[in-house]
mmCIF file of C-alpha atoms in Angstrom:
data_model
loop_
_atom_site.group_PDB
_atom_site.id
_atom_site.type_symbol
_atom_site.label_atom_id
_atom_site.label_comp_id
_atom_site.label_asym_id
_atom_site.label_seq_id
_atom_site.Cartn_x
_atom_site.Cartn_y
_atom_site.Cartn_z
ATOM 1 C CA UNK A 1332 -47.525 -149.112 36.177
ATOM 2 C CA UNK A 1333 -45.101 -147.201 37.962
ATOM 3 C CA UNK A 1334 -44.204 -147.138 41.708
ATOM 4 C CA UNK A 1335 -41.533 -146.140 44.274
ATOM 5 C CA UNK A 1336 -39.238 -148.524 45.624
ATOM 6 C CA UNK A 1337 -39.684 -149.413 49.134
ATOM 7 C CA UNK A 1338 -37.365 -147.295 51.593
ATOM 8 C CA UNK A 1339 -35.113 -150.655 52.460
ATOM 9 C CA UNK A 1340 -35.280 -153.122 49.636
ATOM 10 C CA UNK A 1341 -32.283 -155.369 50.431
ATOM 11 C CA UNK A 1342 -28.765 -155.268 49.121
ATOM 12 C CA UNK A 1343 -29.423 -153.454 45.760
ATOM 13 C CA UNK A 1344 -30.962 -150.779 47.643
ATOM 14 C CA UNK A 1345 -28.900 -147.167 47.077
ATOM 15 C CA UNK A 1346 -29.552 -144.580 49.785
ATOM 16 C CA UNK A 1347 -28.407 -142.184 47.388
ATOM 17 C CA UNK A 1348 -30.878 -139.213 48.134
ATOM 18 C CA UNK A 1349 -32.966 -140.095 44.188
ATOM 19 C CA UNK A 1350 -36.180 -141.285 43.876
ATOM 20 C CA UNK A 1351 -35.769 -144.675 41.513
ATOM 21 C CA UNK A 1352 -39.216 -145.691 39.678
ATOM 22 C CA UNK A 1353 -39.514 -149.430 37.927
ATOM 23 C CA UNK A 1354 -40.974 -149.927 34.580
ATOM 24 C CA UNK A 1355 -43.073 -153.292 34.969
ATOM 25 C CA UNK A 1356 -44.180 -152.961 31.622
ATOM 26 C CA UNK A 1357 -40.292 -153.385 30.124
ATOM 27 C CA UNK A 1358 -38.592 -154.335 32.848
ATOM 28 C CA UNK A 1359 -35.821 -151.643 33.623
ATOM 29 C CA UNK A 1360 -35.168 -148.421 35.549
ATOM 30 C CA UNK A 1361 -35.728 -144.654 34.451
ATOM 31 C CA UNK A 1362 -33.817 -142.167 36.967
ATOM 32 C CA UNK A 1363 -35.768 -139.241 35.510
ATOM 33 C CA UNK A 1364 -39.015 -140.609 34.501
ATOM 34 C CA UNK A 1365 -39.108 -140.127 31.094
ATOM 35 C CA UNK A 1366 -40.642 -142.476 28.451
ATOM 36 C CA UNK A 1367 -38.691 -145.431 27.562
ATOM 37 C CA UNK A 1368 -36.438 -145.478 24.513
ATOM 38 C CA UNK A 1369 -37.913 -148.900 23.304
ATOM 39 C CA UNK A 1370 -41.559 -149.803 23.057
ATOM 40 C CA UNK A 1371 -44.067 -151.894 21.204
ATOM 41 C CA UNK A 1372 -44.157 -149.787 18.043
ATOM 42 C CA UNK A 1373 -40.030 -150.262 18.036
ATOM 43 C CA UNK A 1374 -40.271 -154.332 18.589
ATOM 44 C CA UNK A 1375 -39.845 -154.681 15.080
ATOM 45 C CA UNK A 1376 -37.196 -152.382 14.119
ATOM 46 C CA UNK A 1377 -33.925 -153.682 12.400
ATOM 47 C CA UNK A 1378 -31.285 -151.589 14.708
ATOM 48 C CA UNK A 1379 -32.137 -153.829 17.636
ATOM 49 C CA UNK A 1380 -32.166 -156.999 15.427
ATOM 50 C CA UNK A 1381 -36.070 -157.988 15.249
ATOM 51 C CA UNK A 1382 -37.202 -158.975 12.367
ATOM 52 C CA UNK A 1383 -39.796 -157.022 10.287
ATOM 53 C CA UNK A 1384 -42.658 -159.238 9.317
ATOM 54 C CA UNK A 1385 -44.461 -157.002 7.088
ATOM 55 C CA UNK A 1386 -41.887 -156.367 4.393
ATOM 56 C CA UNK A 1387 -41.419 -160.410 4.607
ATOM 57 C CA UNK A 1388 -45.230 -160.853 3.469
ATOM 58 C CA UNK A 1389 -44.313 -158.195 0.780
ATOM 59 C CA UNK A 1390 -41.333 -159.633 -0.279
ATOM 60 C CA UNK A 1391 -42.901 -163.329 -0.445
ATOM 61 C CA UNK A 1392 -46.226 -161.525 -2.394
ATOM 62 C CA UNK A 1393 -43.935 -160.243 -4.820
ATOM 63 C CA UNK A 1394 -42.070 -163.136 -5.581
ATOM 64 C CA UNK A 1395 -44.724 -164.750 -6.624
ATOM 65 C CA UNK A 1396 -46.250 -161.883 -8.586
ATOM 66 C CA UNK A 1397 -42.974 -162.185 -10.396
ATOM 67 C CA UNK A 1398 -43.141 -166.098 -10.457
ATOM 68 C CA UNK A 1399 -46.816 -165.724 -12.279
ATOM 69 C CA UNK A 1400 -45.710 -163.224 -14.604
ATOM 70 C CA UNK A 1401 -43.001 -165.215 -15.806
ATOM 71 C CA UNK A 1402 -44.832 -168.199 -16.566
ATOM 72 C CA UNK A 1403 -47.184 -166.356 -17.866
ATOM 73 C CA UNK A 1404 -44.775 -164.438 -20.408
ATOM 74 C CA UNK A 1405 -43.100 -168.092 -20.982
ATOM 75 C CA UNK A 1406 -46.321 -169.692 -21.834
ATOM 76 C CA UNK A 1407 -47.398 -167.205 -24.625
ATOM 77 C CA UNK A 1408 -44.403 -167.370 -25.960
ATOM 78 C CA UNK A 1409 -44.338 -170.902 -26.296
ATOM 79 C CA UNK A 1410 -47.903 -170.453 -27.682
ATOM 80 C CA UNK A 1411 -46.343 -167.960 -30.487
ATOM 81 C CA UNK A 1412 -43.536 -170.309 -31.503
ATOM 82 C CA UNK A 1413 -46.180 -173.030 -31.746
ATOM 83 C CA UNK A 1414 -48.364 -170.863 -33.959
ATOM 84 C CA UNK A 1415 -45.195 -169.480 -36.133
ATOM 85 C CA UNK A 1416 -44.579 -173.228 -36.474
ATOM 86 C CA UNK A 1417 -48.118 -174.072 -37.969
ATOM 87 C CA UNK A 1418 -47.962 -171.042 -40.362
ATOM 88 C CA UNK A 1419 -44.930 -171.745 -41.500
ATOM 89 C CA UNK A 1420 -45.699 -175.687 -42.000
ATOM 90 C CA UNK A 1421 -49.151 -174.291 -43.805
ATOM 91 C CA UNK A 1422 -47.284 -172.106 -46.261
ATOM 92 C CA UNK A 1423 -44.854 -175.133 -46.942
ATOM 93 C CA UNK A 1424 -47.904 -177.406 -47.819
ATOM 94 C CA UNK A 1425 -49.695 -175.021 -49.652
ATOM 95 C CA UNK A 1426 -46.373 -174.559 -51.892
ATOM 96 C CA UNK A 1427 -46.050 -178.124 -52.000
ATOM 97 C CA UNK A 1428 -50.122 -178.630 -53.525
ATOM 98 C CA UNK A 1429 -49.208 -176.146 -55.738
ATOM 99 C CA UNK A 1430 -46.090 -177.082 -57.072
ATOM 100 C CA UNK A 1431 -48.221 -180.278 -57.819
ATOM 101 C CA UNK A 1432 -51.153 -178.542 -59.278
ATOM 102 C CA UNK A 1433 -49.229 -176.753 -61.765
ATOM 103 C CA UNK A 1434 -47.051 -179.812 -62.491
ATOM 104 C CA UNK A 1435 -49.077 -182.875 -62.821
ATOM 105 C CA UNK A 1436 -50.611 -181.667 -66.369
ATOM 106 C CA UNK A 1437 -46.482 -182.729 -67.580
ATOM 107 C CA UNK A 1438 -46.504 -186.145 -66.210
ATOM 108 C CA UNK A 1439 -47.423 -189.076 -67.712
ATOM 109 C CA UNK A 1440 -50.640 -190.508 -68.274
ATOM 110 C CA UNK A 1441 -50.552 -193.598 -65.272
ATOM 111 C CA UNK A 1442 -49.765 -190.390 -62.919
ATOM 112 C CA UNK A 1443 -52.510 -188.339 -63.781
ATOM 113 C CA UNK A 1444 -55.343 -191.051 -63.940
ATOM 114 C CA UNK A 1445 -53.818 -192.377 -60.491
ATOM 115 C CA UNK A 1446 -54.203 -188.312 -59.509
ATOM 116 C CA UNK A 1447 -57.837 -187.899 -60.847
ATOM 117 C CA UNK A 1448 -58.240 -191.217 -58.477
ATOM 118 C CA UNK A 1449 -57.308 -189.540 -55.623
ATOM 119 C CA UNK A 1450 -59.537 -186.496 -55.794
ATOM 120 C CA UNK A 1451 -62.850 -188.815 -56.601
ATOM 121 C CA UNK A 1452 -61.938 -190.416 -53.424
ATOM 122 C CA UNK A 1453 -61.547 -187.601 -51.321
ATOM 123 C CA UNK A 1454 -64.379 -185.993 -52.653
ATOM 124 C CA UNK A 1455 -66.810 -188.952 -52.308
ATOM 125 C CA UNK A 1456 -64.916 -191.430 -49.022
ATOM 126 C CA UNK A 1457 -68.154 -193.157 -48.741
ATOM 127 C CA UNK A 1458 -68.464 -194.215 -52.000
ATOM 128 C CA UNK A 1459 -67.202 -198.004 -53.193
ATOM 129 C CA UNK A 1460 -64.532 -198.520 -55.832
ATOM 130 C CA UNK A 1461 -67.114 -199.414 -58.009
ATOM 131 C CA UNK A 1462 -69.493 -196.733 -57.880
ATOM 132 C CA UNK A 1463 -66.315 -194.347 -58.043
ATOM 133 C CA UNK A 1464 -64.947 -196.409 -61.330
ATOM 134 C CA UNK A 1465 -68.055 -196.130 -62.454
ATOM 135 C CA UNK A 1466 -68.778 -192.132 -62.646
ATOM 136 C CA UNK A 1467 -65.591 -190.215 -61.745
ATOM 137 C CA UNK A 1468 -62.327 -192.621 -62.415
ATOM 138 C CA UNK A 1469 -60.563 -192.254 -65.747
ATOM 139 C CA UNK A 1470 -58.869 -195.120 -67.054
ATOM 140 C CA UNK A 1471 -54.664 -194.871 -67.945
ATOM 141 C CA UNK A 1472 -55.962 -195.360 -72.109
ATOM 142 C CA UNK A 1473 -58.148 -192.710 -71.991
ATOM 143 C CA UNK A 1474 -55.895 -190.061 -70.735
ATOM 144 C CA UNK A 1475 -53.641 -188.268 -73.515
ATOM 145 C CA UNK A 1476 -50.042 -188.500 -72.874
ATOM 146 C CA UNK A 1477 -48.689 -184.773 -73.611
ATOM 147 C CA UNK A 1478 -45.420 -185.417 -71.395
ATOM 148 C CA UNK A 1479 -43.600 -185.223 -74.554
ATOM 149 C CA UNK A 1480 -44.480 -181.480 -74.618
ATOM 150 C CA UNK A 1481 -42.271 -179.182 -73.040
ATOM 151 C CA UNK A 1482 -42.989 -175.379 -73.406
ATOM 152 C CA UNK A 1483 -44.759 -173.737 -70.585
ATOM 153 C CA UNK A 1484 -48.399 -174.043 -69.950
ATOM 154 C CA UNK A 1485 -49.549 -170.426 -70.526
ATOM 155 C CA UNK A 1486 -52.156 -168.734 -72.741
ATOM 156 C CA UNK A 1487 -49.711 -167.496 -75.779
ATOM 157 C CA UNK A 1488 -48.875 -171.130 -75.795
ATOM 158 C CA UNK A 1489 -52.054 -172.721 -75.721
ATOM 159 C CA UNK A 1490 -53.003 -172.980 -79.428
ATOM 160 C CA UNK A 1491 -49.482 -174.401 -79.700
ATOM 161 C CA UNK A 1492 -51.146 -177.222 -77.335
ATOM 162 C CA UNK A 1493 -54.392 -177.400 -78.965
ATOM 163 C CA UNK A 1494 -52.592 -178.260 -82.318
ATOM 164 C CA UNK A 1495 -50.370 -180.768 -80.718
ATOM 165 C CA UNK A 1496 -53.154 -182.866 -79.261
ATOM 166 C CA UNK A 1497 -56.111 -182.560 -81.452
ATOM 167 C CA UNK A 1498 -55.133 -182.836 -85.010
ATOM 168 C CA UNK A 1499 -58.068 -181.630 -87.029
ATOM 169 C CA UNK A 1500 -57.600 -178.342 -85.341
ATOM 170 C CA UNK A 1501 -54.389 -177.326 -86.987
ATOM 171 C CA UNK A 1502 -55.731 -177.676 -90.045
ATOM 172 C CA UNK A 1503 -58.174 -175.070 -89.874
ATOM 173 C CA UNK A 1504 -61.088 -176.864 -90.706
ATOM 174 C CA UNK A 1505 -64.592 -176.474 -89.136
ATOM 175 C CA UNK A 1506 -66.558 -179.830 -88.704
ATOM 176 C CA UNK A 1507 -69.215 -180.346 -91.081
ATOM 177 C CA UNK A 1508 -71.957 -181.307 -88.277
ATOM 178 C CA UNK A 1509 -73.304 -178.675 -86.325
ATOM 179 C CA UNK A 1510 -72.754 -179.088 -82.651
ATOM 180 C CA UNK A 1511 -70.032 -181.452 -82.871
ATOM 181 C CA UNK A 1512 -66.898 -180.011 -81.832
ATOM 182 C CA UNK A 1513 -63.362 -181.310 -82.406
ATOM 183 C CA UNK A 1514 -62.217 -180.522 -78.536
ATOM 184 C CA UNK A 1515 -63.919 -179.325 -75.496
ATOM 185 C CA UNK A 1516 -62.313 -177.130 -73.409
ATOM 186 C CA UNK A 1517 -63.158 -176.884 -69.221
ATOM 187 C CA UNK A 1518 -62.175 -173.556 -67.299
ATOM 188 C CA UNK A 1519 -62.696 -173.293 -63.539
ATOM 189 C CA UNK A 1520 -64.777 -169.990 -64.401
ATOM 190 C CA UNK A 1521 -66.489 -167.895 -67.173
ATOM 191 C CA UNK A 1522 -63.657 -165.336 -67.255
ATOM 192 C CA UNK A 1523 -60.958 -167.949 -67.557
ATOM 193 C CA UNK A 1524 -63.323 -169.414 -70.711
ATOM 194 C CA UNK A 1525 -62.965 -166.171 -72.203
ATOM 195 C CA UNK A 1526 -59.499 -165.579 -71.874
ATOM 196 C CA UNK A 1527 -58.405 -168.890 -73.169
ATOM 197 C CA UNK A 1528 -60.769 -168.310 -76.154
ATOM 198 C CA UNK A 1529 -58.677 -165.383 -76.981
ATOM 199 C CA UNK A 1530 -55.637 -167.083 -77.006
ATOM 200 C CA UNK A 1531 -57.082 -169.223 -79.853
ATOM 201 C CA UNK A 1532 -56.597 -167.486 -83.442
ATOM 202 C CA UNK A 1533 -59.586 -167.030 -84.980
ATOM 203 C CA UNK A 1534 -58.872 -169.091 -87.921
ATOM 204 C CA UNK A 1535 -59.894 -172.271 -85.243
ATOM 205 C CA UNK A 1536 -63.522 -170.959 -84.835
ATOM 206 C CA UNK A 1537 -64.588 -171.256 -81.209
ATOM 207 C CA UNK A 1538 -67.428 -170.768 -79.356
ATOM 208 C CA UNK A 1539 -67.684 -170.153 -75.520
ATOM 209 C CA UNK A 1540 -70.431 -171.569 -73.506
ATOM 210 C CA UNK A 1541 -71.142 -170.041 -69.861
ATOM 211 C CA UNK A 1542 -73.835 -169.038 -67.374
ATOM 212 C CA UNK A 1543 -73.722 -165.209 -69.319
ATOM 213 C CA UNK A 1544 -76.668 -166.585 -71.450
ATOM 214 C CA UNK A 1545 -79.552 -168.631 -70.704
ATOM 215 C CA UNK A 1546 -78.892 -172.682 -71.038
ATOM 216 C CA UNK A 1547 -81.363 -172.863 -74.244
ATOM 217 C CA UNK A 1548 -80.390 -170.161 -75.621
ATOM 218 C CA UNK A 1549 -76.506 -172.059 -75.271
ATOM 219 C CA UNK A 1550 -78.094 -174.642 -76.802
ATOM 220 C CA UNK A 1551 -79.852 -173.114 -79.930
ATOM 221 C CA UNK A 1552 -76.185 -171.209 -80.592
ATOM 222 C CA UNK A 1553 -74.592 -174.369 -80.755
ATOM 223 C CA UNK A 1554 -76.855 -176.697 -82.574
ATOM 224 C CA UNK A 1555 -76.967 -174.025 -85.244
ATOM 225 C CA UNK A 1556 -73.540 -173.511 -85.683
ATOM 226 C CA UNK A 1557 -70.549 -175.988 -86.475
ATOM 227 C CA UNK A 1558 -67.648 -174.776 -83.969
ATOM 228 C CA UNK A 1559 -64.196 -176.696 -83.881
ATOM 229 C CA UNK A 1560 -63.244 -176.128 -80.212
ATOM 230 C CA UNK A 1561 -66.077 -175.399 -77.200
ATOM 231 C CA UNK A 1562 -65.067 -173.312 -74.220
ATOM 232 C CA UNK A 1563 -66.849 -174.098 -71.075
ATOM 233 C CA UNK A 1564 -67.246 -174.974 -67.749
ATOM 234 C CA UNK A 1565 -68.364 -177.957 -65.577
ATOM 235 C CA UNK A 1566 -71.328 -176.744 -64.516
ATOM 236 C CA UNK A 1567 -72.748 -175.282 -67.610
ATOM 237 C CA UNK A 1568 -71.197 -178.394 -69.869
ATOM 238 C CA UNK A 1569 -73.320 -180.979 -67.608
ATOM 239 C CA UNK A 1570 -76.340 -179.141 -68.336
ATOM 240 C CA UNK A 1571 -75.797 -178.716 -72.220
ATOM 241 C CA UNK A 1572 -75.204 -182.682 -72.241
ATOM 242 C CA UNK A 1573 -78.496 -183.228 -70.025
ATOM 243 C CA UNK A 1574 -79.849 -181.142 -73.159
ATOM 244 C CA UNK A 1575 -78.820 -183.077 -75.740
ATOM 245 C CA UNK A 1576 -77.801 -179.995 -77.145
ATOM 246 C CA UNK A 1577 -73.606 -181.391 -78.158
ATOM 247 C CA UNK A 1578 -72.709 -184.099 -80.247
ATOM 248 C CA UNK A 1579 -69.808 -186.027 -79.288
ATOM 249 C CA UNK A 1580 -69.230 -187.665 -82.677
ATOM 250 C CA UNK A 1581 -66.269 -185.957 -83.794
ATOM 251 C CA UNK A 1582 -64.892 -184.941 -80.461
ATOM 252 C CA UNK A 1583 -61.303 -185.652 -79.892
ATOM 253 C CA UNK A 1584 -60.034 -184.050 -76.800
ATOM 254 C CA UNK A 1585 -61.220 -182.689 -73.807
ATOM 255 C CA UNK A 1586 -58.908 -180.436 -72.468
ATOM 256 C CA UNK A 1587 -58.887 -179.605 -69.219
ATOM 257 C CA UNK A 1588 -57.759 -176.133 -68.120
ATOM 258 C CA UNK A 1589 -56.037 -177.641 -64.623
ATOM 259 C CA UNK A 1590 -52.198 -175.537 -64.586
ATOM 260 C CA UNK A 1591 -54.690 -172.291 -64.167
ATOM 261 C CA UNK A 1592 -54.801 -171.554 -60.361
ATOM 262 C CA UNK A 1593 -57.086 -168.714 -59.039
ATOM 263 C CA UNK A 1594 -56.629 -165.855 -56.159
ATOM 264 C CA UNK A 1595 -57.254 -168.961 -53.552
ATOM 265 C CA UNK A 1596 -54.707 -171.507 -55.741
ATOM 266 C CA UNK A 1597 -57.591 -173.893 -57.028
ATOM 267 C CA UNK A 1598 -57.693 -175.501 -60.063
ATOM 268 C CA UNK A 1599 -60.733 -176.986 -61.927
ATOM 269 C CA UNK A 1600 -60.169 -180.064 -60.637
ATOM 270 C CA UNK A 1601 -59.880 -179.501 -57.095
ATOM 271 C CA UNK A 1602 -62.442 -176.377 -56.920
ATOM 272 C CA UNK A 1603 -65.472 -177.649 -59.201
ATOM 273 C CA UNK A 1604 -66.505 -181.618 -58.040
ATOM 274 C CA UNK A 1605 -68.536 -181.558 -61.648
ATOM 275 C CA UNK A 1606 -65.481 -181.315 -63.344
ATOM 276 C CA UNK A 1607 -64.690 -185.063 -63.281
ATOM 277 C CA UNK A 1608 -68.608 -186.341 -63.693
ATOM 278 C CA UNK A 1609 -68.697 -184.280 -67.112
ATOM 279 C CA UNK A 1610 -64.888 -185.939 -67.988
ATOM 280 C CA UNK A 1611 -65.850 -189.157 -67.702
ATOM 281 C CA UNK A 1612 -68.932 -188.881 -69.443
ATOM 282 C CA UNK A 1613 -67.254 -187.527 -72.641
ATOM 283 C CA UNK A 1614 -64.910 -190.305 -72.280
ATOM 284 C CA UNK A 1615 -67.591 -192.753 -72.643
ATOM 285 C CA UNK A 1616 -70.028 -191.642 -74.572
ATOM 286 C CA UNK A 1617 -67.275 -190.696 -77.723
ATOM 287 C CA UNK A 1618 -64.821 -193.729 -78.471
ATOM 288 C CA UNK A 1619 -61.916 -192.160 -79.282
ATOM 289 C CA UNK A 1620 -61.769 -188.554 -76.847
ATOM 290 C CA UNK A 1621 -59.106 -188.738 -74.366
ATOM 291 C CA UNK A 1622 -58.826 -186.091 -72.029
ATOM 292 C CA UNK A 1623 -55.405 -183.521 -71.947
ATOM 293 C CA UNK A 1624 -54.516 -181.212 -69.106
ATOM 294 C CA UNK A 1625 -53.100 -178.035 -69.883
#
């Protein structure tokens, strides 16, 4: 509010001839009445050193939008190193298994039964050491030492292998009782039955047995024929010996297909559980078979 000075206002008083008006609002003097250079909207305004409040609060906000963002940023990558860790310790323990997978048919015949011993009991953990010794463990005597034997274990070598651990086979003769095969062979899979069989010449007569036919049909092919070596698989050998169907008298090895790895790296005797019921059933139903891993 605005109002003239009093005619004689005391010692500051100018009789000058001008008409003085007083600001109460801000607190000084216009001589010409016009608006005020400073007012409320200018109270925050850096020229006459106020500070401005609002940029503050957005200068505070977007520190800590930065603040967030960067943990955020540092916490997924910490979560990507973690995970590139992981994968990479994965890929070196899948190596690892299958360095071992593809090397453990070489080694001696205390390392392989103490191997076979190690998959019953991770199959079967609630199982006692009996009841495991009793249907999957295979003892160190009945395992056939082929350490000695050096070339790679591959299908142009495997007749090689068949020769070296089951004699009556390199000589070319068929058993004279039907059903009763020299050696047994176990494949993780049909197809890997087959292709094994063709790596055997066909002077060695062979027969494969898988889940293609019908089990008695298997059966009636084998008890009317007299085939040196048998090419089969877990599940289909368990139910030909259920059968009654193959005679174990003249058996002498029971290979077991285990340096073959498929698409996912098993082998038959980490894929197929039957694999070591049906081994140590040969083992003791015939008194001289000992089992070979190629």
């Amino acid at each position: 509010m605005k109002r003239k000075t009093a005619p004689h206002g005391g010692a500051d008083d100018l009789d000058d001839g001008l008409d003085y008006t007083f600001d109460e609002e801000y607190g000084f003097e216009s001589d010409d009445g016009a608006v005020p250079v400073s007012g409320p909207a200018d109270n925050d305004s850096e020229e006459d050193g106020t500070i401005n409040t609002t940029k503050i609060v957005d200068a505070q906000d977007s520190g800590k939008r930065e603040n967030s963002d960067g943990k955020k940023a540092l916490k997924i990558e910490k979560r990507q190193r973690l995970k590139e860790r992981m994968a990479l310790k994965k890929k070196r323990r899948m190596e690892t298994e299958v360095t071992v997978k593809r090397s453990i048919a070489a080694m001696e015949p205390a390392v392989i039964a103490d191997y076979i011993a190690k998959k019953a009991r991770l199959w079967h953990p609630k199982l006692s050491s009996i009841e495991l010794d009793d249907q999957y463990l295979l003892p160190q005597s009945r395992v056939c030492d082929m350490s000695f034997w050096d070339k790679d274990r591959s299908l142009p070598n495997f007749d090689n292998f068949l020769n070296s651990c089951t004699k009556p086979c390199d000589m070319g003769n068929p058993p004279e009782e039907k059903g009763a095969p020299f050696a047994i062979v176990i494949c993780i899979s049909a197809i890997r039955a087959c292709d094994v069989r063709r790596a055997i010449p066909k002077a060695i007569r062979s027969m494969k047995i898988i889940a293609k036919n019908s089990i008695s049909k298997d059966c009636q092919n084998l008890q009317s024929s007299n085939p040196a070596v048998v090419l089969t698989t877990p599940e289909r050998l368990k139910g030909i010996l259920e059968r009654g169907a193959l005679k174990l008298t003249n058996l002498e090895t029971v290979i077991v297909d285990s340096s073959f790895l498929d698409p996912k790296t098993r082998s038959v005797l980490d894929d197929v559980p039957e694999s070591l019921a049906v081994m140590k059933l040969l083992v003791t139903a015939s008194e001289k078979a000992k089992v070979a891993l190629f």
